[in-house]
Tab-separated table of C-alpha atoms in Angstrom:
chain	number	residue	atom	x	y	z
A	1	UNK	CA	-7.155	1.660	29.023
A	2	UNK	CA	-8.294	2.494	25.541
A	3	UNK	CA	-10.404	0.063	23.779
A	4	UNK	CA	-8.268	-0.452	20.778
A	5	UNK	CA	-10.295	-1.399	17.189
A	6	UNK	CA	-10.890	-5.466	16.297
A	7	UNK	CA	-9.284	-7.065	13.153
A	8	UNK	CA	-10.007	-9.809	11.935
A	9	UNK	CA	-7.897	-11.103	9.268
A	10	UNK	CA	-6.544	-13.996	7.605
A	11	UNK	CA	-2.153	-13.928	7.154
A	12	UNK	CA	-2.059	-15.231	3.353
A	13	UNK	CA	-5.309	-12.726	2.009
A	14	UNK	CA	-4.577	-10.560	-0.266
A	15	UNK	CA	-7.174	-8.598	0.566
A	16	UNK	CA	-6.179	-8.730	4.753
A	17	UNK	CA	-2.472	-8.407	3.401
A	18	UNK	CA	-3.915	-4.961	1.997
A	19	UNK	CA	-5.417	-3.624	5.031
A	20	UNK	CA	-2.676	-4.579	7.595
A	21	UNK	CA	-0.390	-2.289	5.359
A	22	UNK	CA	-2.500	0.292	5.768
A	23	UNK	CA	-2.441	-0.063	9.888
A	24	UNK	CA	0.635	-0.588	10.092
A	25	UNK	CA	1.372	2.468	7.887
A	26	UNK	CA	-0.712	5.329	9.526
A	27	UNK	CA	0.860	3.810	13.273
A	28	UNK	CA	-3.457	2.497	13.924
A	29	UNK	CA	-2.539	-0.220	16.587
A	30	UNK	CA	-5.639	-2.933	16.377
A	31	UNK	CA	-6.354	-6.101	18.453
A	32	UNK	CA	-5.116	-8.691	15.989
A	33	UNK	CA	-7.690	-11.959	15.454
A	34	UNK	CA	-6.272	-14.169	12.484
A	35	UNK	CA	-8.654	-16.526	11.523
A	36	UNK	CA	-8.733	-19.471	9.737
A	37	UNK	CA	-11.319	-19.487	6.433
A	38	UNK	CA	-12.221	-22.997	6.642
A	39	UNK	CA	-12.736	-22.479	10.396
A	40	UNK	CA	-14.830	-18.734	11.097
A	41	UNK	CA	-15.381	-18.143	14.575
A	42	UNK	CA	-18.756	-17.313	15.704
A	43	UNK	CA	-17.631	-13.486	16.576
A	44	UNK	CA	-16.647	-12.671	12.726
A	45	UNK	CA	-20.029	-14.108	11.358
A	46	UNK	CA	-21.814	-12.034	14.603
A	47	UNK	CA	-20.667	-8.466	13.074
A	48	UNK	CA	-20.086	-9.664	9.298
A	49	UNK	CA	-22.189	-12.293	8.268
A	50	UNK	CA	-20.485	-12.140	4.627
A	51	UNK	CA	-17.518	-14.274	6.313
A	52	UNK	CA	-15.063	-12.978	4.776
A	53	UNK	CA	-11.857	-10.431	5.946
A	54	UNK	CA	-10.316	-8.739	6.542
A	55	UNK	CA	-13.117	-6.837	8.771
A	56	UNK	CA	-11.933	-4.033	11.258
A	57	UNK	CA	-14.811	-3.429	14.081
A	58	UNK	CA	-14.258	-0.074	15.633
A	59	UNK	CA	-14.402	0.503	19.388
A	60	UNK	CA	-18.102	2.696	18.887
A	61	UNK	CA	-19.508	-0.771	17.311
A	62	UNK	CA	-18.991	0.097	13.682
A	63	UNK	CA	-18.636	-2.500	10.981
A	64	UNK	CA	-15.568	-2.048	8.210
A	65	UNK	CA	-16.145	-4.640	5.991
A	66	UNK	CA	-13.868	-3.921	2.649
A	67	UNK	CA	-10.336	-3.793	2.611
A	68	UNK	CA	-10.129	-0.623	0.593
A	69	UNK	CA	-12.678	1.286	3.236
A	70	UNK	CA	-10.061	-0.670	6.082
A	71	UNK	CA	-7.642	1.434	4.383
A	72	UNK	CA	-8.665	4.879	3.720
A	73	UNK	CA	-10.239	4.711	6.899
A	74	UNK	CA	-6.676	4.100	8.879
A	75	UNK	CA	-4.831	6.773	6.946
A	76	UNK	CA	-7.709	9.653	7.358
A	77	UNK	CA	-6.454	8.931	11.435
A	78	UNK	CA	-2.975	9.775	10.577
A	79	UNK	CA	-1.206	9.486	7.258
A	80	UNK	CA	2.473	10.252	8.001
A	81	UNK	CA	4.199	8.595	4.844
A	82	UNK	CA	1.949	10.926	3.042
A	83	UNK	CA	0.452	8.082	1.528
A	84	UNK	CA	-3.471	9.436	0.533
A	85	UNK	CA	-3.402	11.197	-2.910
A	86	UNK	CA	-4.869	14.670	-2.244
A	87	UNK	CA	-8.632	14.194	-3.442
A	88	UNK	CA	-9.913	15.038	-7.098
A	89	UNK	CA	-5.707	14.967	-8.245
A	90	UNK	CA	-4.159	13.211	-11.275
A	91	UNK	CA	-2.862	10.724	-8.684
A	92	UNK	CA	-6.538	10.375	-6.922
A	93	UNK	CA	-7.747	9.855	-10.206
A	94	UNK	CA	-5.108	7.368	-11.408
A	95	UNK	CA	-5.700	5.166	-7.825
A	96	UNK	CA	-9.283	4.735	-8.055
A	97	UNK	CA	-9.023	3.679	-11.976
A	98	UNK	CA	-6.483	0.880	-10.945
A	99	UNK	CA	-7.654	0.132	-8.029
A	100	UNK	CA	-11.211	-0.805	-10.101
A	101	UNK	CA	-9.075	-2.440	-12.730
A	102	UNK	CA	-7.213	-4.526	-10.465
A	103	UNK	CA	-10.405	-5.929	-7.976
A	104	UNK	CA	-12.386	-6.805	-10.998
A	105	UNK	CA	-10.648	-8.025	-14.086
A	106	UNK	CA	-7.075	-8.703	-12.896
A	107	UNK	CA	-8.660	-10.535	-10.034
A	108	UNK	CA	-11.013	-12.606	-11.974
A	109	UNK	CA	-7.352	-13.619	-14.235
A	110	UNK	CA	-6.007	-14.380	-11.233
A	111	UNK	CA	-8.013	-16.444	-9.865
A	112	UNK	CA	-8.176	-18.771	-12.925
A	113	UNK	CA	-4.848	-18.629	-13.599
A	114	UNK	CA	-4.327	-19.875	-9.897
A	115	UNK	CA	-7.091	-22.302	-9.668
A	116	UNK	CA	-7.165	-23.796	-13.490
A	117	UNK	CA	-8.687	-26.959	-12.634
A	118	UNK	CA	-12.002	-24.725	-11.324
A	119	UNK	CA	-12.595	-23.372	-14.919
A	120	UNK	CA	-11.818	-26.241	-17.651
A	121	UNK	CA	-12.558	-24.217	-20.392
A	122	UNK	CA	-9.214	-22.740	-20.717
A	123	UNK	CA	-5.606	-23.654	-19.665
A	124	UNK	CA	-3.851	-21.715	-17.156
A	125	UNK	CA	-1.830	-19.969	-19.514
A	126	UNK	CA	-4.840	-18.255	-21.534
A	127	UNK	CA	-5.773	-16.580	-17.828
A	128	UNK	CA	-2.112	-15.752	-17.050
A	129	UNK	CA	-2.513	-14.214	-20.852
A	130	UNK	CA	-5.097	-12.337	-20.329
A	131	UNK	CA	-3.798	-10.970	-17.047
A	132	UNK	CA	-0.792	-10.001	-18.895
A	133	UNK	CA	-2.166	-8.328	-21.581
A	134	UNK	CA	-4.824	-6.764	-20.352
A	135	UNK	CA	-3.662	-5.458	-17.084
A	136	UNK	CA	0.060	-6.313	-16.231
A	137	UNK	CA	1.534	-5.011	-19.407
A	138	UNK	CA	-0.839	-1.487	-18.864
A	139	UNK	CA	0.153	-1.031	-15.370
A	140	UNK	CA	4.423	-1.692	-16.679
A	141	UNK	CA	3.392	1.232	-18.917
A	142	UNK	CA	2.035	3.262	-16.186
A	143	UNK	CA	5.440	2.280	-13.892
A	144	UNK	CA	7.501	3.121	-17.040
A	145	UNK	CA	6.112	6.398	-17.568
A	146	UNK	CA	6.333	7.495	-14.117
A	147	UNK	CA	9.932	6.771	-13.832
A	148	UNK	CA	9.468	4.608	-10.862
A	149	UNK	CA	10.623	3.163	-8.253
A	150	UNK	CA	6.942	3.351	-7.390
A	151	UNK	CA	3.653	3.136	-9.311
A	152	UNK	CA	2.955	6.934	-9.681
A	153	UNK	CA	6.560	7.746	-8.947
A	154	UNK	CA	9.367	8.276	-6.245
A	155	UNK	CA	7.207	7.834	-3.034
A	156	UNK	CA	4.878	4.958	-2.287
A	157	UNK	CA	1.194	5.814	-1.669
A	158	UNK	CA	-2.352	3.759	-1.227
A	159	UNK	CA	-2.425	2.389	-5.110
A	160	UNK	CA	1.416	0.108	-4.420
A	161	UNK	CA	0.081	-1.366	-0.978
A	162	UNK	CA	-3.345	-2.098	-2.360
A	163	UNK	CA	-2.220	-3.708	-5.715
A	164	UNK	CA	1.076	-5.281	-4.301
A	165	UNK	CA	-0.175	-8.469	-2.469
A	166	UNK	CA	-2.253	-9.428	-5.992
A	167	UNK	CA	1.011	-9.357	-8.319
A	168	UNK	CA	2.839	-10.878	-5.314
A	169	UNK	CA	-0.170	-14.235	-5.354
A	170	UNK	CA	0.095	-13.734	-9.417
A	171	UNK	CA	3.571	-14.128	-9.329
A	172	UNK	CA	3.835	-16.871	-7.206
A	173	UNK	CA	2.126	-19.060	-8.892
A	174	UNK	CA	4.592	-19.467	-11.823
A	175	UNK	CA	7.485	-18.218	-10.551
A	176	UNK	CA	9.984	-19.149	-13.425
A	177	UNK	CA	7.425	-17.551	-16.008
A	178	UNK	CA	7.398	-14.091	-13.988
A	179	UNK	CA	10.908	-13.971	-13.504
A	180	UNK	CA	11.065	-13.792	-17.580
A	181	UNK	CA	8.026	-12.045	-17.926
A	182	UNK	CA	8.561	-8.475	-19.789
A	183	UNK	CA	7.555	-6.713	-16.725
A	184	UNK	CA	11.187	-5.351	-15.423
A	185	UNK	CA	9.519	-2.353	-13.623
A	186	UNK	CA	7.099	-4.464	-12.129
A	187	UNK	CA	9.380	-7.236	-11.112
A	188	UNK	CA	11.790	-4.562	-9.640
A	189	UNK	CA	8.772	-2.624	-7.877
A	190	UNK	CA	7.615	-6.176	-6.285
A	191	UNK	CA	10.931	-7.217	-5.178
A	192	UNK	CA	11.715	-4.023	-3.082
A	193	UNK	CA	8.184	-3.872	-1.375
A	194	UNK	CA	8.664	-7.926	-0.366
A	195	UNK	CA	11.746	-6.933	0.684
A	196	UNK	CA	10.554	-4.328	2.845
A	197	UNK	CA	10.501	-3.807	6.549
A	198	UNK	CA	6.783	-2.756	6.346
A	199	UNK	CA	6.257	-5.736	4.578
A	200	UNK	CA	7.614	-8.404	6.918
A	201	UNK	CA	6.132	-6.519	9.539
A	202	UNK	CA	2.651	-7.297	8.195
A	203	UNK	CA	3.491	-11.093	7.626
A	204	UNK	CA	4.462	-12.123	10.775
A	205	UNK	CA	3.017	-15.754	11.760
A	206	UNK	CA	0.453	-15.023	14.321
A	207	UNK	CA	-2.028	-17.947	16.304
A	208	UNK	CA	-4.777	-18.687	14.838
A	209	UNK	CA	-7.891	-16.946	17.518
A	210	UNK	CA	-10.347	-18.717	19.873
A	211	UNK	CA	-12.781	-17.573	21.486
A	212	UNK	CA	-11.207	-16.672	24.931
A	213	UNK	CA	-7.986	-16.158	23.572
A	214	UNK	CA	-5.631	-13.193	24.029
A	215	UNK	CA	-5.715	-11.135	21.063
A	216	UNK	CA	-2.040	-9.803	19.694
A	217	UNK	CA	-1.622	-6.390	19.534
A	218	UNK	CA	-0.752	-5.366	15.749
């Protein structure tokens, strides 16, 4: 029997949400472990001391500890939705600029916008302001321009699965204020990936691991 690769991951994580995409995309089957982040089990902390996911461990013993490595590394096994820009393209280029743009500023918006109480110095709606201004309202432009129904055009590729499960926290948190936002290719581009088979197929409720425990195949 073939060892099959260890995730660990966490059902609600953006960042997990990200990587089981990915999998699930390129048809990589891993041994599922869904943690809890209040709870780590001893095995996560043994490979990744960090503590956070999701983290993939390869049968050979290696260590993938970022979601965006998770990624790139299951679609360089098999990419058929053609979902890997070719590398040094317009569309490589464009990926890697928002992909930057969205794990550092948009992120840091985010998370203040989410959690206002943890940064008193501003209400919730500067963050959300900021968010909107300085990446949201960009990223409509770059939608707009590309003529949709997906970020850099007709087909989905890495940049939609990797930025999708941050608008989809951002916009949960206010939901009447997105749904009014001036973001129509964004709201359109969010509703048809939640509604998505891939999606659901990546949100499925799975037990929370033990040590001992069966692990799911994903």
């Amino acid at each position: 029997m073939t060892t099959l690769p260890t995730l660990y991951s966490f059902r609600r994580c953006p960042y997990a949400m990200r990587a089981r995409l990915a999998l699930k995309a390129a048809g990589v089957r891993v041994a599922l472990r869904e943690v809890l982040l209040r709870d780590k089990p001893a095995e996560l902390l043994a490979v990744s001391p960090k503590g956070t996911v999701p983290v993939l461990v390869l049968p050979t013993g290696e260590v993938i500890e970022q979601s965006l490595d998770i990624m790139r590394w299951a679609l360089a096994q098999q990419d058929p939705l053609g979902w890997l820009p070719p590398e040094g393209s317009r569309d490589d280029e464009l990926t890697r600029h928002w992909l930057a743009a969205n794990d550092g500023g948009f992120k840091a918006w985010l998370d203040r916008y989410k959690y206002p109480e943890r940064h008193p110095e501003h209400p919730a709606s500067h963050w959300r302001e900021q968010a909107l201004v300085q990446h949201l309202l960009p990223l409509e432009a770059l939608w707009q321009a590309q003529g949709g129904p997906q970020l850099l055009g007709p087909q989905p590729g890495l940049l939609d699965a990797a930025l999708m499960p941050f608008v989809r926290q951002f916009a949960q948190v206010d939901a009447a204020w997105w749904a009014q936002a001036p973001l129509p290719g964004l709201q359109q581009w969010l509703a048809q990936w939640l509604a998505s088979p891939l999606f659901d197929s990546v949100m499925l409720r799975w037990p929370v691991w033990r040590t001992g425990d069966a692990e799911p195949r994903f």
